[in-house]
Coordinates of N, CA and C in Angstrom, one line a residue:
M22 N 110.9 119.2 206.1 CA 110.2 118.0 205.6 C 109.1 117.7 206.6
S23 N 108.0 117.2 206.0 CA 106.8 117.0 206.8 C 106.9 115.7 207.7
T24 N 106.8 115.9 209.0 CA 106.8 114.8 209.9 C 105.6 113.9 209.7
A25 N 104.5 114.5 209.4 CA 103.2 113.8 209.1 C 103.4 112.9 207.9
L26 N 104.0 113.4 206.9 CA 104.3 112.5 205.7 C 105.1 111.3 206.0
A27 N 106.2 111.6 206.8 CA 107.1 110.5 207.2 C 106.3 109.4 208.0
D28 N 105.5 109.9 208.9 CA 104.7 109.0 209.8 C 103.7 108.2 209.0
R29 N 103.1 108.8 208.0 CA 102.1 108.1 207.2 C 102.8 107.0 206.3
L30 N 103.9 107.4 205.8 CA 104.7 106.4 205.0 C 105.2 105.3 205.8
A31 N 105.7 105.5 207.0 CA 106.1 104.5 207.9 C 105.0 103.6 208.3
D32 N 103.8 104.2 208.6 CA 102.6 103.4 209.0 C 102.2 102.5 207.8
V33 N 102.1 103.0 206.6 CA 101.7 102.1 205.5 C 102.8 101.0 205.3
D34 N 104.0 101.3 205.3 CA 105.0 100.3 205.1 C 105.0 99.2 206.2
A35 N 104.6 99.6 207.4 CA 104.5 98.6 208.5 C 103.3 97.7 208.2
R36 N 102.2 98.3 207.7 CA 101.0 97.5 207.4 C 101.3 96.6 206.2
I37 N 102.1 97.0 205.2 CA 102.5 96.2 204.1 C 103.3 95.0 204.7
A38 N 104.2 95.3 205.5 CA 105.1 94.2 206.1 C 104.2 93.2 206.9
D39 N 103.2 93.7 207.7 CA 102.3 92.8 208.4 C 101.5 91.9 207.5
A40 N 101.0 92.5 206.4 CA 100.2 91.8 205.4 C 101.1 90.7 204.7
A41 N 102.3 91.1 204.4 CA 103.3 90.1 203.8 C 103.5 88.9 204.8
R42 N 103.8 89.3 206.0 CA 104.1 88.3 207.0 C 102.9 87.3 207.2
S43 N 101.7 87.9 207.2 CA 100.5 87.1 207.4 C 100.3 86.1 206.2
A44 N 100.7 86.6 205.0 CA 100.5 85.8 203.8 C 101.7 84.8 203.6
G45 N 102.7 84.9 204.4 CA 103.9 84.1 204.3 C 104.7 84.5 203.1
R46 N 104.7 85.8 202.8 CA 105.4 86.3 201.6 C 106.6 87.0 202.0
D47 N 107.6 87.1 201.1 CA 108.8 87.9 201.2 C 108.5 89.3 200.9
L48 N 108.8 90.2 201.8 CA 108.5 91.6 201.6 C 109.3 92.2 200.3
S49 N 110.4 91.6 200.0 CA 111.2 92.1 198.9 C 110.5 91.9 197.6
G50 N 109.5 91.0 197.5 CA 108.7 90.8 196.3 C 107.6 91.8 196.1
I51 N 107.5 92.8 197.0 CA 106.3 93.7 196.9 C 106.9 95.2 196.7
T52 N 106.4 95.8 195.7 CA 106.8 97.2 195.4 C 105.7 98.2 195.7
R53 N 106.0 99.1 196.6 CA 105.0 100.1 197.0 C 105.2 101.4 196.1
I54 N 104.1 101.6 195.3 CA 104.1 102.8 194.5 C 103.3 103.9 195.1
V55 N 103.8 105.1 195.3 CA 103.1 106.2 195.9 C 102.5 107.0 194.8
V56 N 101.1 107.1 194.8 CA 100.4 107.8 193.8 C 100.3 109.3 194.3
T57 N 100.8 110.2 193.4 CA 100.9 111.6 193.8 C 100.0 112.5 193.0
K58 N 98.9 112.0 192.5 CA 98.0 112.7 191.7 C 97.5 114.0 192.4
F59 N 97.7 115.1 191.7 CA 97.3 116.5 192.1 C 98.2 117.1 193.1
H60 N 99.2 116.3 193.6 CA 100.1 116.9 194.6 C 101.3 117.6 193.9
P61 N 101.9 118.6 194.6 CA 103.0 119.3 193.9 C 104.3 118.5 193.8
V62 N 105.1 119.0 193.0 CA 106.4 118.4 192.8 C 107.2 118.3 194.1
S63 N 107.0 119.3 194.9 CA 107.7 119.4 196.2 C 107.4 118.2 197.1
L64 N 106.2 117.6 197.0 CA 105.9 116.4 197.7 C 106.7 115.2 197.2
V65 N 106.8 115.2 195.9 CA 107.6 114.1 195.3 C 109.0 114.1 195.8
R66 N 109.6 115.3 195.9 CA 111.0 115.5 196.4 C 111.0 115.0 197.9
E67 N 110.0 115.4 198.7 CA 110.0 114.9 200.0 C 110.0 113.4 200.1
L68 N 109.1 112.8 199.3 CA 109.0 111.4 199.3 C 110.3 110.7 198.9
R69 N 111.0 111.3 197.9 CA 112.3 110.7 197.5 C 113.3 110.8 198.7
A70 N 113.3 111.9 199.4 CA 114.2 112.0 200.6 C 113.9 111.0 201.6
L71 N 112.6 110.5 201.7 CA 112.2 109.5 202.6 C 112.5 108.1 202.1
G72 N 113.0 108.0 200.9 CA 113.4 106.7 200.4 C 112.5 106.1 199.3
V73 N 111.4 106.9 198.9 CA 110.5 106.4 197.9 C 111.2 106.5 196.5
R74 N 111.1 105.5 195.8 CA 111.6 105.5 194.4 C 110.6 105.2 193.3
D75 N 109.4 104.7 193.7 CA 108.4 104.4 192.7 C 107.2 105.3 192.9
V76 N 106.9 106.1 191.9 CA 105.8 107.1 191.9 C 104.8 106.9 190.8
G77 N 103.5 107.0 191.1 CA 102.5 106.8 190.1 C 101.7 108.0 189.8
E78 N 101.3 108.2 188.6 CA 100.4 109.3 188.1 C 99.3 108.7 187.3
N79 N 98.1 109.4 187.4 CA 96.9 109.0 186.6 C 96.8 109.7 185.3
R80 N 97.3 110.9 185.2 CA 97.1 111.8 184.1 C 98.4 112.0 183.3
Q81 N 98.3 111.9 182.0 CA 99.5 112.0 181.2 C 100.1 113.4 181.4
Q82 N 99.3 114.5 181.4 CA 99.9 115.8 181.5 C 100.6 116.0 182.8
E83 N 100.1 115.5 183.8 CA 100.7 115.6 185.1 C 102.0 114.8 185.2
L84 N 101.9 113.6 184.7 CA 103.1 112.8 184.6 C 104.3 113.5 183.9
T85 N 103.9 114.0 182.7 CA 105.0 114.6 181.9 C 105.5 115.8 182.6
A86 N 104.6 116.7 183.2 CA 105.1 117.9 183.8 C 106.0 117.6 185.0
K87 N 105.6 116.6 185.8 CA 106.4 116.3 187.0 C 107.7 115.7 186.6
R88 N 107.7 114.8 185.7 CA 109.0 114.2 185.3 C 109.9 115.2 184.7
D89 N 109.4 116.2 183.9 CA 110.2 117.2 183.3 C 110.8 118.1 184.4
E90 N 110.0 118.4 185.4 CA 110.4 119.3 186.5 C 111.4 118.6 187.4
L91 N 111.4 117.3 187.4 CA 112.3 116.5 188.3 C 113.4 115.8 187.4
A92 N 113.7 116.5 186.3 CA 114.7 115.9 185.4 C 116.1 115.7 186.1
D93 N 116.3 116.4 187.2 CA 117.6 116.3 187.9 C 117.6 115.0 188.8
V94 N 116.4 114.4 189.0 CA 116.3 113.2 189.9 C 116.3 112.0 189.0
V95 N 117.3 111.3 189.0 CA 117.5 110.2 188.0 C 117.1 108.8 188.5
D96 N 116.8 108.7 189.8 CA 116.5 107.4 190.4 C 115.1 107.2 190.8
L97 N 114.2 108.0 190.2 CA 112.7 107.7 190.4 C 112.2 106.9 189.3
H98 N 111.3 106.0 189.6 CA 110.7 105.1 188.6 C 109.2 105.5 188.5
W99 N 108.9 105.9 187.3 CA 107.6 106.6 187.1 C 106.6 105.5 186.5
H100 N 105.4 105.4 187.1 CA 104.4 104.5 186.7 C 103.2 105.2 186.3
F101 N 102.7 105.0 185.0 CA 101.5 105.6 184.5 C 100.3 104.6 184.8
I102 N 99.4 105.0 185.7 CA 98.4 104.1 186.1 C 97.0 104.5 185.7
G103 N 96.9 105.6 184.9 CA 95.6 106.0 184.5 C 95.1 105.4 183.2
Q104 N 93.9 105.7 182.7 CA 93.4 105.2 181.5 C 94.2 105.7 180.3
A105 N 94.8 104.9 179.5 CA 95.6 105.3 178.4 C 94.8 105.6 177.2
Q106 N 95.2 106.7 176.5 CA 94.5 107.1 175.3 C 95.5 107.0 174.1
T107 N 95.0 106.6 172.9 CA 95.9 106.4 171.8 C 96.6 107.7 171.4
N108 N 95.8 108.8 171.5 CA 96.4 110.1 171.0 C 97.4 110.6 172.0
K109 N 97.6 110.0 173.1 CA 98.6 110.5 174.1 C 99.7 109.4 174.3
A110 N 99.7 108.4 173.5 CA 100.6 107.3 173.6 C 102.0 107.8 173.6
R111 N 102.3 108.7 172.6 CA 103.7 109.1 172.5 C 104.2 109.8 173.8
A112 N 103.3 110.7 174.3 CA 103.7 111.4 175.5 C 103.8 110.5 176.7
V113 N 102.9 109.5 176.8 CA 103.0 108.6 177.9 C 104.3 107.8 177.8
R114 N 104.6 107.3 176.6 CA 105.8 106.5 176.4 C 107.0 107.3 176.8
A115 N 107.1 108.6 176.5 CA 108.2 109.4 176.8 C 108.4 109.7 178.2
A116 N 107.4 109.6 179.0 CA 107.5 110.0 180.4 C 107.4 108.8 181.4
A117 N 106.8 107.7 181.0 CA 106.6 106.5 181.9 C 107.7 105.5 181.8
D118 N 108.1 104.9 182.9 CA 108.9 103.7 182.9 C 108.1 102.4 182.8
V119 N 106.9 102.5 183.4 CA 105.9 101.4 183.4 C 104.5 101.9 183.0
V120 N 103.8 101.3 182.2 CA 102.4 101.6 181.9 C 101.5 100.4 182.4
H121 N 100.6 100.8 183.4 CA 99.8 99.7 184.0 C 98.5 99.5 183.3
S122 N 98.2 100.2 182.3 CA 96.8 100.3 181.8 C 96.6 99.9 180.3
V123 N 97.4 98.9 179.8 CA 97.2 98.5 178.5 C 96.0 97.5 178.5
D124 N 94.9 97.9 177.8 CA 93.7 97.1 177.9 C 93.1 96.8 176.5
R125 N 93.8 97.1 175.4 CA 93.2 96.8 174.1 C 94.4 96.9 173.1
P126 N 94.3 96.2 172.0 CA 95.4 96.1 171.0 C 95.7 97.5 170.5
R127 N 94.7 98.4 170.3 CA 95.0 99.7 169.8 C 96.0 100.5 170.6
I128 N 95.8 100.5 171.9 CA 96.7 101.3 172.8 C 98.1 100.7 172.8
A129 N 98.1 99.3 172.8 CA 99.4 98.6 172.7 C 100.1 99.0 171.4
D130 N 99.4 99.0 170.3 CA 100.0 99.3 169.0 C 100.5 100.8 169.0
A131 N 99.8 101.7 169.6 CA 100.2 103.1 169.7 C 101.4 103.3 170.5
L132 N 101.5 102.6 171.7 CA 102.7 102.7 172.5 C 103.9 102.1 171.8
D133 N 103.7 101.0 171.1 CA 104.7 100.3 170.4 C 105.3 101.2 169.3
A134 N 104.4 101.9 168.5 CA 104.8 102.7 167.4 C 105.6 103.9 167.9
A135 N 105.3 104.3 169.2 CA 106.0 105.5 169.7 C 107.4 105.2 170.3
G136 N 107.7 103.9 170.3 CA 108.9 103.5 171.0 C 110.2 103.3 170.1
S137 N 111.3 103.4 170.8 CA 112.6 103.0 170.2 C 113.5 102.8 171.3
G138 N 114.5 102.0 171.1 CA 115.5 101.7 172.2 C 115.0 100.7 173.2
D139 N 115.1 100.9 174.5 CA 114.8 99.9 175.5 C 113.3 99.7 175.4
P140 N 112.9 98.4 175.7 CA 111.4 98.1 175.7 C 110.7 98.7 176.9
L141 N 109.5 99.0 176.7 CA 108.6 99.6 177.8 C 107.9 98.5 178.5
D142 N 108.1 98.5 179.8 CA 107.3 97.5 180.7 C 105.9 97.9 180.7
V143 N 105.0 96.9 180.4 CA 103.5 97.2 180.5 C 102.8 96.1 181.2
L144 N 101.7 96.5 181.8 CA 100.8 95.5 182.4 C 99.5 95.6 181.7
L145 N 98.8 94.5 181.7 CA 97.5 94.4 181.0 C 96.4 94.6 182.0
Q146 N 95.6 95.7 181.8 CA 94.6 96.0 182.8 C 93.3 95.1 182.6
V147 N 92.9 94.5 183.6 CA 91.7 93.6 183.6 C 90.5 94.2 184.2
N148 N 89.4 94.2 183.6 CA 88.1 94.7 184.1 C 87.5 93.6 185.0
L149 N 87.4 93.8 186.3 CA 86.9 92.8 187.2 C 85.4 93.1 187.5
T150 N 84.7 94.0 186.7 CA 83.3 94.3 186.9 C 82.5 93.7 185.7
D151 N 81.2 93.8 185.8 CA 80.3 93.4 184.7 C 80.1 94.6 183.8
D152 N 80.6 95.8 184.0 CA 80.4 97.0 183.3 C 81.5 97.0 182.1
A153 N 81.1 96.7 180.9 CA 82.0 96.7 179.8 C 82.5 98.1 179.5
G154 N 81.9 99.2 180.0 CA 82.4 100.5 179.8 C 83.5 100.9 180.6
R155 N 83.9 100.1 181.6 CA 85.0 100.5 182.5 C 86.3 100.1 181.8
G156 N 87.4 100.7 182.2 CA 88.7 100.3 181.7 C 89.1 98.9 182.0
G157 N 89.7 98.3 181.1 CA 90.2 96.9 181.3 C 89.7 95.9 180.3
V158 N 90.5 94.9 180.0 CA 90.1 93.9 179.1 C 89.2 92.9 179.9
A159 N 88.2 92.3 179.3 CA 87.5 91.2 180.0 C 88.4 90.0 180.3
P160 N 88.2 89.4 181.4 CA 89.1 88.3 181.8 C 89.2 87.2 180.7
R161 N 88.1 87.0 180.0 CA 88.1 85.9 179.0 C 89.0 86.3 177.8
D162 N 89.3 87.6 177.7 CA 90.1 88.0 176.5 C 91.5 88.4 176.9
V163 N 91.9 88.2 178.1 CA 93.2 88.6 178.5 C 94.3 87.8 177.9
E164 N 94.1 86.6 177.6 CA 95.1 85.7 177.0 C 95.4 86.2 175.6
A165 N 94.3 86.5 174.8 CA 94.5 87.0 173.5 C 95.2 88.3 173.4
L166 N 94.9 89.2 174.4 CA 95.6 90.5 174.5 C 97.1 90.3 174.8
A167 N 97.3 89.3 175.7 CA 98.7 89.1 176.0 C 99.5 88.6 174.8
T168 N 98.8 87.7 174.0 CA 99.5 87.2 172.8 C 99.8 88.4 171.8
H169 N 98.8 89.3 171.7 CA 99.0 90.4 170.8 C 100.2 91.3 171.3
V170 N 100.2 91.7 172.5 CA 101.2 92.6 173.1 C 102.6 91.9 173.1
A171 N 102.6 90.6 173.3 CA 103.9 89.9 173.4 C 104.5 89.9 172.0
G172 N 103.7 90.1 170.9 CA 104.3 90.2 169.6 C 104.8 91.5 169.2
L173 N 104.7 92.5 170.0 CA 105.2 93.9 169.7 C 106.6 94.0 170.2
S174 N 107.5 94.5 169.3 CA 108.9 94.5 169.6 C 109.4 95.4 170.7
T175 N 108.6 96.5 170.9 CA 109.1 97.5 171.9 C 108.4 97.5 173.2
L176 N 107.5 96.5 173.4 CA 106.8 96.4 174.7 C 107.1 95.1 175.3
R177 N 107.2 95.1 176.7 CA 107.5 93.9 177.4 C 106.4 93.7 178.4
V178 N 105.6 92.6 178.2 CA 104.5 92.3 179.1 C 105.1 91.8 180.5
R179 N 104.7 92.5 181.5 CA 105.2 92.2 182.9 C 104.1 91.5 183.7
G180 N 102.8 91.6 183.4 CA 101.8 91.0 184.2 C 100.5 91.7 184.0
V181 N 99.7 91.8 185.1 CA 98.3 92.3 185.0 C 98.1 93.4 186.1
M182 N 97.1 94.2 185.8 CA 96.7 95.2 186.8 C 95.2 95.2 186.8
A183 N 94.6 95.6 188.0 CA 93.1 95.8 188.1 C 92.8 96.6 189.3
V184 N 91.6 97.2 189.3 CA 91.0 97.9 190.5 C 89.9 97.0 191.0
A185 N 89.8 96.8 192.3 CA 88.7 96.0 192.8 C 87.4 96.8 192.7
P186 N 86.3 96.1 192.3 CA 85.0 96.7 192.3 C 84.6 97.2 193.7
L187 N 83.8 98.3 193.7 CA 83.4 98.8 195.0 C 82.3 97.9 195.7
D188 N 81.6 97.1 194.9 CA 80.5 96.4 195.4 C 80.8 94.9 195.7
E189 N 82.1 94.6 195.9 CA 82.5 93.2 196.1 C 83.7 93.2 197.1
E190 N 83.8 92.1 197.8 CA 84.9 91.9 198.7 C 86.2 91.9 197.9
P191 N 87.1 92.8 198.3 CA 88.4 92.9 197.5 C 89.1 91.6 197.3
A192 N 89.1 90.7 198.3 CA 89.8 89.5 198.3 C 89.3 88.6 197.1
R193 N 88.0 88.6 197.0 CA 87.4 87.8 195.9 C 87.7 88.3 194.6
A194 N 87.7 89.6 194.4 CA 88.1 90.2 193.1 C 89.6 90.0 192.8
F195 N 90.4 90.1 193.8 CA 91.8 89.9 193.5 C 92.2 88.4 193.3
E196 N 91.3 87.5 193.8 CA 91.5 86.1 193.5 C 91.2 85.9 192.0
R197 N 90.2 86.6 191.5 CA 89.9 86.4 190.0 C 91.1 87.0 189.2
L198 N 91.6 88.1 189.7 CA 92.8 88.7 189.0 C 93.9 87.7 188.9
R199 N 94.1 87.0 190.0 CA 95.2 86.0 190.0 C 95.0 85.0 188.9
G200 N 93.7 84.6 188.7 CA 93.4 83.7 187.6 C 93.8 84.3 186.2
S201 N 93.6 85.6 186.1 CA 94.0 86.3 184.8 C 95.5 86.3 184.7
A202 N 96.2 86.5 185.8 CA 97.6 86.5 185.8 C 98.2 85.1 185.4
D203 N 97.5 84.1 185.8 CA 97.9 82.7 185.4 C 97.7 82.6 183.9
A204 N 96.6 83.1 183.4 CA 96.3 83.0 181.9 C 97.4 83.7 181.1
V205 N 97.8 84.9 181.6 CA 98.9 85.7 180.9 C 100.2 84.9 180.9
R206 N 100.5 84.2 182.0 CA 101.7 83.5 182.1 C 101.8 82.2 181.2
T207 N 100.6 81.8 180.7 CA 100.7 80.7 179.7 C 101.2 81.3 178.4
V208 N 101.1 82.6 178.2 CA 101.7 83.2 177.0 C 103.1 83.8 177.2
V209 N 103.2 84.5 178.3 CA 104.5 85.1 178.7 C 104.9 84.5 180.1
P210 N 105.7 83.5 180.2 CA 105.9 82.8 181.4 C 106.5 83.7 182.5
D211 N 107.3 84.7 182.2 CA 107.9 85.5 183.2 C 107.1 86.8 183.5
A212 N 105.9 86.8 183.1 CA 105.0 88.0 183.4 C 104.4 87.8 184.8
T213 N 105.2 88.1 185.8 CA 104.9 87.7 187.2 C 104.3 88.9 188.0
W214 N 104.2 90.1 187.4 CA 103.7 91.2 188.2 C 102.2 91.2 188.3
I215 N 101.7 91.5 189.5 CA 100.3 91.8 189.7 C 100.1 93.1 190.4
S216 N 99.6 94.1 189.7 CA 99.4 95.4 190.2 C 98.0 95.5 190.7
A217 N 97.9 95.5 192.0 CA 96.6 95.5 192.7 C 96.7 96.1 194.1
G218 N 95.6 96.6 194.6 CA 95.6 97.1 195.9 C 95.9 98.6 196.0
M219 N 95.0 99.3 196.7 CA 95.1 100.8 196.9 C 95.0 101.0 198.4
T220 N 94.7 102.3 198.7 CA 94.7 102.7 200.1 C 93.7 101.8 200.9
G221 N 92.5 101.5 200.4 CA 91.5 100.8 201.1 C 91.6 99.3 201.1
D222 N 92.4 98.7 200.3 CA 92.4 97.3 200.1 C 93.7 96.6 199.9
F223 N 94.8 97.3 200.2 CA 96.1 96.7 199.8 C 96.4 95.5 200.7
P224 N 96.0 95.3 201.9 CA 96.3 94.1 202.6 C 95.7 92.8 202.0
E225 N 94.4 93.0 201.4 CA 93.8 91.9 200.7 C 94.6 91.6 199.4
A226 N 95.1 92.6 198.8 CA 95.8 92.4 197.5 C 97.1 91.6 197.8
V227 N 97.8 92.0 198.9 CA 99.0 91.3 199.3 C 98.7 89.8 199.5
A228 N 97.6 89.6 200.2 CA 97.2 88.2 200.5 C 97.0 87.4 199.3
M229 N 96.6 88.0 198.2 CA 96.3 87.4 196.9 C 97.4 87.4 195.9
G230 N 98.6 87.9 196.4 CA 99.7 87.8 195.5 C 100.2 89.0 194.8
A231 N 99.6 90.2 195.1 CA 100.0 91.4 194.5 C 101.5 91.7 194.7
T232 N 102.1 92.1 193.6 CA 103.5 92.5 193.6 C 103.7 94.0 193.6
H233 N 102.7 94.7 193.2 CA 102.8 96.2 193.1 C 101.6 96.8 193.7
L234 N 101.7 97.6 194.7 CA 100.6 98.3 195.4 C 100.6 99.8 195.0
R235 N 99.4 100.3 194.7 CA 99.3 101.7 194.2 C 98.6 102.5 195.3
I236 N 99.4 103.1 196.2 CA 98.8 103.7 197.4 C 99.0 105.3 197.3
G237 N 97.8 106.0 197.5 CA 97.9 107.4 197.4 C 97.7 108.1 198.8
S238 N 96.4 108.4 199.1 CA 96.1 109.3 200.2 C 96.5 108.7 201.6
A239 N 96.6 107.4 201.8 CA 97.1 106.9 203.0 C 98.6 107.4 203.3
I240 N 99.3 107.7 202.3 CA 100.6 108.2 202.4 C 100.7 109.7 202.2
T241 N 100.1 110.2 201.1 CA 100.2 111.6 200.7 C 99.3 112.5 201.5
G242 N 98.3 112.0 202.1 CA 97.2 112.8 202.7 C 96.2 113.2 201.7
P243 N 95.2 114.0 202.1 CA 94.1 114.4 201.1 C 94.7 115.1 199.9
R244 N 94.1 114.8 198.8 CA 94.5 115.5 197.6 C 94.2 117.0 197.6
P245 N 95.0 117.9 197.1 CA 94.7 119.3 197.1 C 93.5 119.6 196.3
V246 N 92.7 120.6 196.7 CA 91.5 121.0 196.0 C 92.0 121.7 194.7
R247 N 91.5 121.3 193.6 CA 91.9 121.9 192.3 C 90.9 123.0 191.9
G248 N 91.4 124.2 191.6 CA 90.6 125.3 191.3 C 90.1 125.3 189.8

């Protein structure tokens, strides 16, 4: 097992604990998701041996392949955090325990149509930029989206997700996301999750109430070069 990996994980966890303490928050209310994009399955096994139980993937094909290869590992919780596409909704639904990127009624409908049995936990992705071409629902429309998704029988709205814009202080962006979270809770009162914060800005996300942090390279190290 990589000592460097264990050290990076311990360092990030210590920084999360410091951020929670500074914000007066209970650490038990914060879930650290390790994003393993482009890394091999062997790294996921190492992370699990180090106590990691929440893993995130950006691409459906990689999520499906890794979950299939790790079918013997039953205690991992798989988060799909990439841009969701309607034509891949069935595959995403089959492989993910949580989908962080529901940003329009069509993808919600596709995920719902692909479901049976236990409801799928989903978060509504909010676009915190002025670029309408980026993933995410506009903040002004998040309440309407929450109403739509809450009406689907196989999806369970858990809260909101966003990526902080590169040209803005993360704390200000996450404060706006908290406003969207409040709007969603007017529709679904127990939708308390806020998925925000990555390697470069997770302390600010914790300060603004994030419950789920999506952290990659600070734990995994640089992504492998893809040929």
